[in-house]
Amino acid sequence: MTKGFHSKKRFWTILFVVLVLLVLAAVLSLRFGAVPVTFEQILQDFAQGKGLVFDYRLPRLLIAILIGLNMAVAGSILQGVTRNPLAAPDLIGVSAGGGLAAVILLLLVPEFPPMMLPFCAFGGAVLAGGIVYLLSYRSGGVKPERLALTGVAFSSGVQALITLLIVKFSPSAAQALVFLKGSLYARSWQHVEMLWPWTLAGLLAALLSYRQLNLLLLSEETVKGLGMPVNRTRLFLLGIAVALSGASVAVAGTIGFIGLVIPHLTRLLVGTDFRRVLPLSALLGALLVTISDTLGRSIMPPTEIPAGIITALLGAPYFIYLLVKRKTMF
């Protein structure tokens, strides 16, 4: 009883601290960039509903928060479903599929309408997720280890195709390279409108499925003994993860490491109960992408460093530290 109380208190304390940090990061994101603005100008733009902050930085901030939330929650779901601490949207083929579809459109159809890119990338991500699932399926259903290994193999093959296309079309591949590194440059309110419904629906579905995710951490025999339809549940949860990550890839490209690192950090802080892992992962993911995007456009103005590069620079050392210091991830 006392242990449970302290655990619950710790969770709410950490959640509150991360939320405060996210608010501070959001304010700094509105304040800094290629052209720093004052707090008075921020308030003035909000009051008028127009201006540099309201028209450009605010939608970009909202997209950073939504993408961080999507990728972190998707990574938490995938690691829970596969019982594999290395599972993440960028490692099981979803991000790679969206990236390949976008690269094909950018390089082979140069006259395409710009708003077709998100739909094409989303379709590629969903198709990739479906292919990985089908390749993993056997008569007995989908085994977690087979799903993870199939995803890694599929992702590697798709990345090779992407590299081949970029090499072949290297003189005109700059835009494709920026997309593959994950950038929030020139994102607008239109992109916010495309992304938030997927985020809201996916997050609600994930939060309502925390019991199923907790059960999937048990052995398969135990789960079946409890009467849960394992394969149907896995398919539903994978659908949520693919939708969340696919929507993010469609809007901002392949921002990596969020879905891999954030779930580990969350479990380190609050344990493995998905009732706590999912909301805290969402906030930590939003915080990481917000900080990364702010740094990316503030370090070398007017040149922007894609947010995906910053997340990798921040996430890779921490993940290596976890692997060295901790014997288990679950």
Coordinates of C-alpha atoms in Angstrom, one line a residue:
M1 CA 0.0 0.0 0.0
T2 CA 2.7 2.4 1.0
K3 CA 4.9 1.4 -1.9
G4 CA 2.0 1.9 -4.3
F5 CA 1.3 5.3 -2.9
H6 CA 5.0 6.4 -3.3
S7 CA 5.1 5.0 -6.8
K8 CA 2.0 6.9 -7.8
K9 CA 3.3 10.1 -6.1
R10 CA 6.6 9.7 -8.0
F11 CA 4.8 9.3 -11.3
W12 CA 2.7 12.5 -10.8
T13 CA 5.7 14.4 -9.6
I14 CA 7.8 13.4 -12.7
L15 CA 4.8 14.1 -15.0
F16 CA 4.4 17.6 -13.5
V17 CA 8.1 18.4 -13.9
V18 CA 8.2 17.2 -17.5
L19 CA 5.1 19.3 -18.2
V20 CA 6.7 22.4 -16.8
L21 CA 9.8 21.7 -18.8
L22 CA 7.7 21.4 -21.9
V23 CA 6.0 24.7 -21.3
L24 CA 9.4 26.4 -20.8
A25 CA 10.7 24.7 -24.0
A26 CA 7.6 25.9 -25.9
V27 CA 8.2 29.5 -24.8
L28 CA 11.8 29.4 -25.8
S29 CA 10.8 27.9 -29.2
L30 CA 8.5 30.9 -29.8
R31 CA 11.2 33.3 -28.6
F32 CA 14.3 32.0 -30.5
G33 CA 15.1 31.3 -34.1
A34 CA 16.8 32.9 -37.0
V35 CA 15.2 36.1 -35.9
P36 CA 14.8 36.3 -32.0
V37 CA 11.7 38.1 -30.8
T38 CA 10.8 39.7 -27.5
F39 CA 8.1 38.4 -25.1
E40 CA 6.2 41.5 -25.8
Q41 CA 6.0 40.7 -29.5
I42 CA 4.9 37.1 -28.7
L43 CA 2.0 38.4 -26.7
Q44 CA 1.2 41.0 -29.3
D45 CA 1.1 38.4 -32.1
F46 CA -1.2 36.2 -30.0
A47 CA -3.5 39.1 -29.3
Q48 CA -3.7 40.0 -33.0
G49 CA -3.8 36.5 -34.3
K50 CA -1.1 37.2 -36.9
G51 CA 2.6 37.9 -37.2
L52 CA 5.9 36.0 -37.2
V53 CA 5.1 34.1 -34.0
F54 CA 1.5 33.2 -34.7
D55 CA 1.8 32.4 -38.4
Y56 CA 5.1 30.6 -38.5
R57 CA 6.5 29.6 -35.1
L58 CA 3.3 28.6 -33.3
P59 CA 2.3 26.0 -35.9
R60 CA 5.8 24.7 -36.0
L61 CA 5.9 24.3 -32.3
L62 CA 2.5 22.5 -32.3
I63 CA 3.8 20.1 -35.0
A64 CA 7.0 19.4 -33.0
I65 CA 4.8 18.6 -29.9
L66 CA 2.5 16.4 -31.9
I67 CA 5.3 14.5 -33.7
G68 CA 7.2 13.9 -30.5
L69 CA 4.0 12.6 -28.9
N70 CA 3.2 10.4 -31.8
M71 CA 6.6 8.8 -32.2
A72 CA 7.2 8.2 -28.5
V73 CA 3.8 6.6 -28.0
A74 CA 4.2 4.5 -31.2
G75 CA 7.6 3.3 -29.9
S76 CA 6.2 2.4 -26.5
I77 CA 3.5 0.4 -28.2
L78 CA 5.9 -1.4 -30.5
Q79 CA 8.3 -2.3 -27.7
G80 CA 5.4 -3.6 -25.7
V81 CA 3.8 -5.6 -28.5
T82 CA 7.1 -7.2 -29.6
R83 CA 8.6 -7.4 -26.1
N84 CA 11.7 -6.1 -27.8
P85 CA 13.5 -3.0 -26.4
L86 CA 14.9 -2.2 -29.8
A87 CA 11.6 -2.0 -31.6
A88 CA 10.7 1.5 -32.9
P89 CA 9.0 3.0 -35.9
D90 CA 12.3 3.7 -37.6
L91 CA 13.6 0.2 -37.0
I92 CA 10.6 -1.9 -38.1
G93 CA 10.1 -0.4 -41.5
V94 CA 7.3 2.2 -40.9
S95 CA 9.5 5.2 -41.2
A96 CA 11.6 3.7 -44.0
G97 CA 8.4 3.0 -46.0
G98 CA 7.2 6.6 -45.6
G99 CA 10.7 7.8 -46.5
L100 CA 10.9 5.6 -49.7
A101 CA 7.5 6.8 -50.9
A102 CA 8.5 10.4 -50.4
V103 CA 11.8 10.0 -52.1
I104 CA 10.2 8.3 -55.1
L105 CA 7.7 11.2 -55.4
L106 CA 10.4 13.9 -54.9
L107 CA 12.9 12.4 -57.4
L108 CA 10.7 10.7 -60.0
V109 CA 7.8 13.1 -60.1
P110 CA 9.4 16.6 -59.7
E111 CA 6.2 18.4 -60.9
F112 CA 4.0 16.9 -58.1
P113 CA 1.7 19.2 -56.1
P114 CA 3.4 19.9 -52.8
M115 CA 0.4 18.8 -50.7
M116 CA 0.7 15.4 -52.3
L117 CA 3.9 14.6 -50.4
P118 CA 2.3 14.0 -46.9
F119 CA -0.4 11.7 -48.3
C120 CA 2.2 9.8 -50.3
A121 CA 4.5 9.4 -47.3
F122 CA 1.7 8.3 -45.1
G123 CA 0.6 5.7 -47.6
G124 CA 4.1 4.4 -47.8
A125 CA 4.4 4.1 -44.0
V126 CA 1.1 2.3 -43.7
L127 CA 1.9 0.0 -46.7
A128 CA 5.3 -0.8 -45.1
G129 CA 3.6 -1.6 -41.8
G130 CA 1.2 -3.9 -43.6
I131 CA 4.0 -5.7 -45.5
V132 CA 6.0 -6.3 -42.3
Y133 CA 3.0 -7.7 -40.6
L134 CA 2.1 -10.1 -43.5
L135 CA 5.7 -11.3 -43.8
S136 CA 5.7 -12.0 -40.1
Y137 CA 2.5 -13.9 -40.1
R138 CA 2.4 -17.7 -39.9
S139 CA -0.4 -20.1 -39.3
G140 CA 0.0 -19.7 -35.6
G141 CA -0.2 -15.9 -35.8
V142 CA 2.5 -13.3 -35.4
K143 CA 5.3 -13.9 -33.0
P144 CA 6.9 -10.8 -31.4
E145 CA 10.5 -11.9 -32.2
R146 CA 9.6 -12.7 -35.8
L147 CA 7.8 -9.3 -36.2
A148 CA 10.9 -7.4 -34.9
L149 CA 13.4 -9.3 -37.0
T150 CA 11.2 -9.0 -40.1
G151 CA 10.9 -5.2 -39.5
V152 CA 14.7 -4.8 -39.2
A153 CA 15.3 -6.8 -42.4
F154 CA 12.6 -4.9 -44.3
S155 CA 13.8 -1.5 -43.1
S156 CA 17.4 -2.4 -44.1
G157 CA 16.2 -3.3 -47.6
V158 CA 14.1 -0.2 -48.0
Q159 CA 17.0 2.0 -46.8
A160 CA 19.2 0.4 -49.5
L161 CA 16.6 1.3 -52.1
I162 CA 16.5 4.9 -50.8
T163 CA 20.3 5.2 -51.0
L164 CA 20.3 3.8 -54.5
L165 CA 17.7 6.4 -55.6
I166 CA 19.6 9.3 -54.0
V167 CA 22.9 8.2 -55.6
K168 CA 21.2 7.9 -59.0
F169 CA 19.5 11.3 -58.8
S170 CA 22.2 13.0 -56.6
P171 CA 22.2 16.4 -58.4
S172 CA 18.5 16.9 -57.5
A173 CA 18.3 14.9 -54.2
A174 CA 18.8 17.8 -51.7
Q175 CA 15.1 18.1 -50.9
A176 CA 14.8 14.3 -50.4
L177 CA 17.8 14.3 -48.1
V178 CA 16.3 17.0 -45.9
F179 CA 13.0 15.0 -45.7
L180 CA 14.9 11.9 -44.7
K181 CA 16.6 13.7 -41.9
G182 CA 13.3 15.0 -40.5
S183 CA 12.8 18.7 -40.7
L184 CA 10.0 21.1 -39.6
Y185 CA 11.0 23.8 -42.0
A186 CA 8.1 25.7 -43.6
R187 CA 5.5 23.8 -41.7
S188 CA 2.2 25.7 -41.4
W189 CA -1.3 25.6 -39.8
Q190 CA -2.3 23.3 -42.7
H191 CA 0.1 20.7 -41.5
V192 CA -1.2 21.0 -38.0
E193 CA -4.7 20.4 -39.3
M194 CA -3.5 17.3 -41.1
L195 CA -1.7 15.9 -38.0
W196 CA -3.8 16.6 -34.9
P197 CA -6.7 14.3 -35.6
W198 CA -4.4 11.3 -36.0
T199 CA -2.6 12.3 -32.8
L200 CA -5.8 12.6 -30.8
A201 CA -7.4 9.4 -32.1
G202 CA -4.2 7.4 -31.7
L203 CA -3.4 8.7 -28.2
L204 CA -6.9 8.0 -26.9
A205 CA -6.8 4.5 -28.4
A206 CA -3.4 3.8 -26.9
L207 CA -4.4 5.1 -23.4
L208 CA -7.5 3.0 -23.5
S209 CA -5.4 -0.1 -24.4
Y210 CA -2.9 0.0 -21.5
R211 CA -4.3 -3.1 -19.9
Q212 CA -3.8 -5.1 -23.1
L213 CA -0.2 -3.8 -23.4
N214 CA 0.5 -4.8 -19.8
L215 CA -0.8 -8.3 -20.5
L216 CA 1.3 -8.7 -23.6
L217 CA 4.4 -8.4 -21.5
L218 CA 3.5 -11.7 -20.0
S219 CA 4.2 -15.1 -21.7
E220 CA 2.0 -16.0 -24.6
E221 CA 0.6 -19.0 -22.8
T222 CA -0.4 -16.9 -19.8
V223 CA -2.1 -14.3 -22.0
K224 CA -4.0 -16.9 -24.0
G225 CA -5.0 -18.6 -20.7
L226 CA -6.5 -15.3 -19.6
G227 CA -8.7 -15.4 -22.7
M228 CA -7.3 -12.4 -24.6
P229 CA -7.3 -12.7 -28.4
V230 CA -3.6 -12.3 -28.8
N231 CA -3.2 -11.9 -32.6
R232 CA -6.2 -9.6 -32.9
T233 CA -5.0 -7.4 -30.1
R234 CA -1.5 -7.2 -31.5
L235 CA -2.9 -6.2 -34.9
F236 CA -5.0 -3.5 -33.4
L237 CA -2.1 -2.1 -31.3
L238 CA 0.3 -2.3 -34.3
G239 CA -2.4 -0.4 -36.3
I240 CA -2.3 2.4 -33.7
A241 CA 1.5 2.6 -33.8
V242 CA 1.6 2.6 -37.6
A243 CA -1.0 5.4 -37.8
L244 CA 0.8 7.6 -35.3
S245 CA 4.2 7.2 -36.8
G246 CA 2.9 7.3 -40.4
A247 CA 1.2 10.6 -39.8
S248 CA 4.4 12.0 -38.3
V249 CA 6.6 10.8 -41.2
A250 CA 4.0 12.3 -43.6
V251 CA 4.3 15.8 -42.1
A252 CA 7.9 16.0 -41.0
G253 CA 9.9 13.2 -42.5
T254 CA 11.9 10.5 -40.7
I255 CA 12.8 11.9 -37.3
G256 CA 14.5 9.0 -35.6
F257 CA 15.5 7.9 -32.1
I258 CA 12.4 9.3 -30.4
G259 CA 10.5 6.0 -30.5
L260 CA 13.6 4.1 -29.5
V261 CA 15.0 6.2 -26.6
I262 CA 12.0 7.8 -25.0
P263 CA 10.3 4.5 -24.0
H264 CA 13.5 3.4 -22.3
L265 CA 13.9 6.6 -20.4
T266 CA 10.2 6.4 -19.3
R267 CA 10.5 2.9 -18.0
L268 CA 13.6 3.9 -16.1
L269 CA 11.7 6.7 -14.4
V270 CA 8.3 5.0 -13.7
G271 CA 8.5 1.3 -14.4
T272 CA 6.8 -0.9 -17.0
D273 CA 3.1 -0.2 -16.3
F274 CA 1.7 1.2 -19.5
R275 CA -0.9 3.3 -17.6
R276 CA 2.1 5.5 -16.7
V277 CA 4.5 4.8 -19.5
L278 CA 2.2 6.1 -22.3
P279 CA 1.4 9.6 -20.9
L280 CA 4.9 10.2 -19.7
S281 CA 6.4 9.0 -23.0
A282 CA 4.1 11.4 -24.8
L283 CA 5.3 14.4 -22.9
L284 CA 9.0 13.4 -23.0
G285 CA 8.7 12.8 -26.8
A286 CA 7.1 16.2 -27.2
L287 CA 9.8 17.8 -25.1
L288 CA 12.7 16.2 -27.0
V289 CA 11.4 17.3 -30.5
T290 CA 10.6 20.8 -29.3
I291 CA 14.1 21.2 -27.9
S292 CA 15.7 19.7 -31.0
D293 CA 13.7 21.9 -33.4
T294 CA 14.6 25.0 -31.4
L295 CA 18.3 24.1 -31.3
G296 CA 18.3 23.3 -35.0
R297 CA 17.1 26.7 -36.1
S298 CA 19.1 28.7 -33.4
I299 CA 22.6 27.2 -33.6
M300 CA 23.6 28.5 -37.1
P301 CA 21.1 31.0 -38.3
P302 CA 19.9 31.4 -41.0
T303 CA 21.0 27.8 -41.8
E304 CA 18.7 25.2 -40.2
I305 CA 19.8 21.8 -38.9
P306 CA 17.0 19.3 -39.3
A307 CA 15.4 18.2 -36.1
G308 CA 16.1 14.6 -36.9
I309 CA 19.8 15.2 -36.8
I310 CA 19.5 16.9 -33.4
T311 CA 17.4 14.1 -31.9
A312 CA 20.0 11.6 -33.1
L313 CA 22.8 13.6 -31.6
L314 CA 21.0 13.8 -28.3
G315 CA 19.5 10.3 -28.3
A316 CA 22.4 8.2 -29.4
P317 CA 24.8 8.9 -26.5
Y318 CA 22.0 8.4 -24.0
F319 CA 20.9 5.1 -25.5
I320 CA 24.5 3.9 -25.5
Y321 CA 24.7 4.9 -21.8
L322 CA 21.6 2.8 -21.1
L323 CA 23.0 -0.2 -22.9
V324 CA 26.2 0.0 -21.0
K325 CA 24.8 0.7 -17.5
R326 CA 21.6 -1.4 -17.5
K327 CA 21.5 -5.2 -17.9
T328 CA 17.8 -5.3 -18.9
M329 CA 15.4 -2.9 -20.6
F330 CA 12.1 -4.5 -19.5

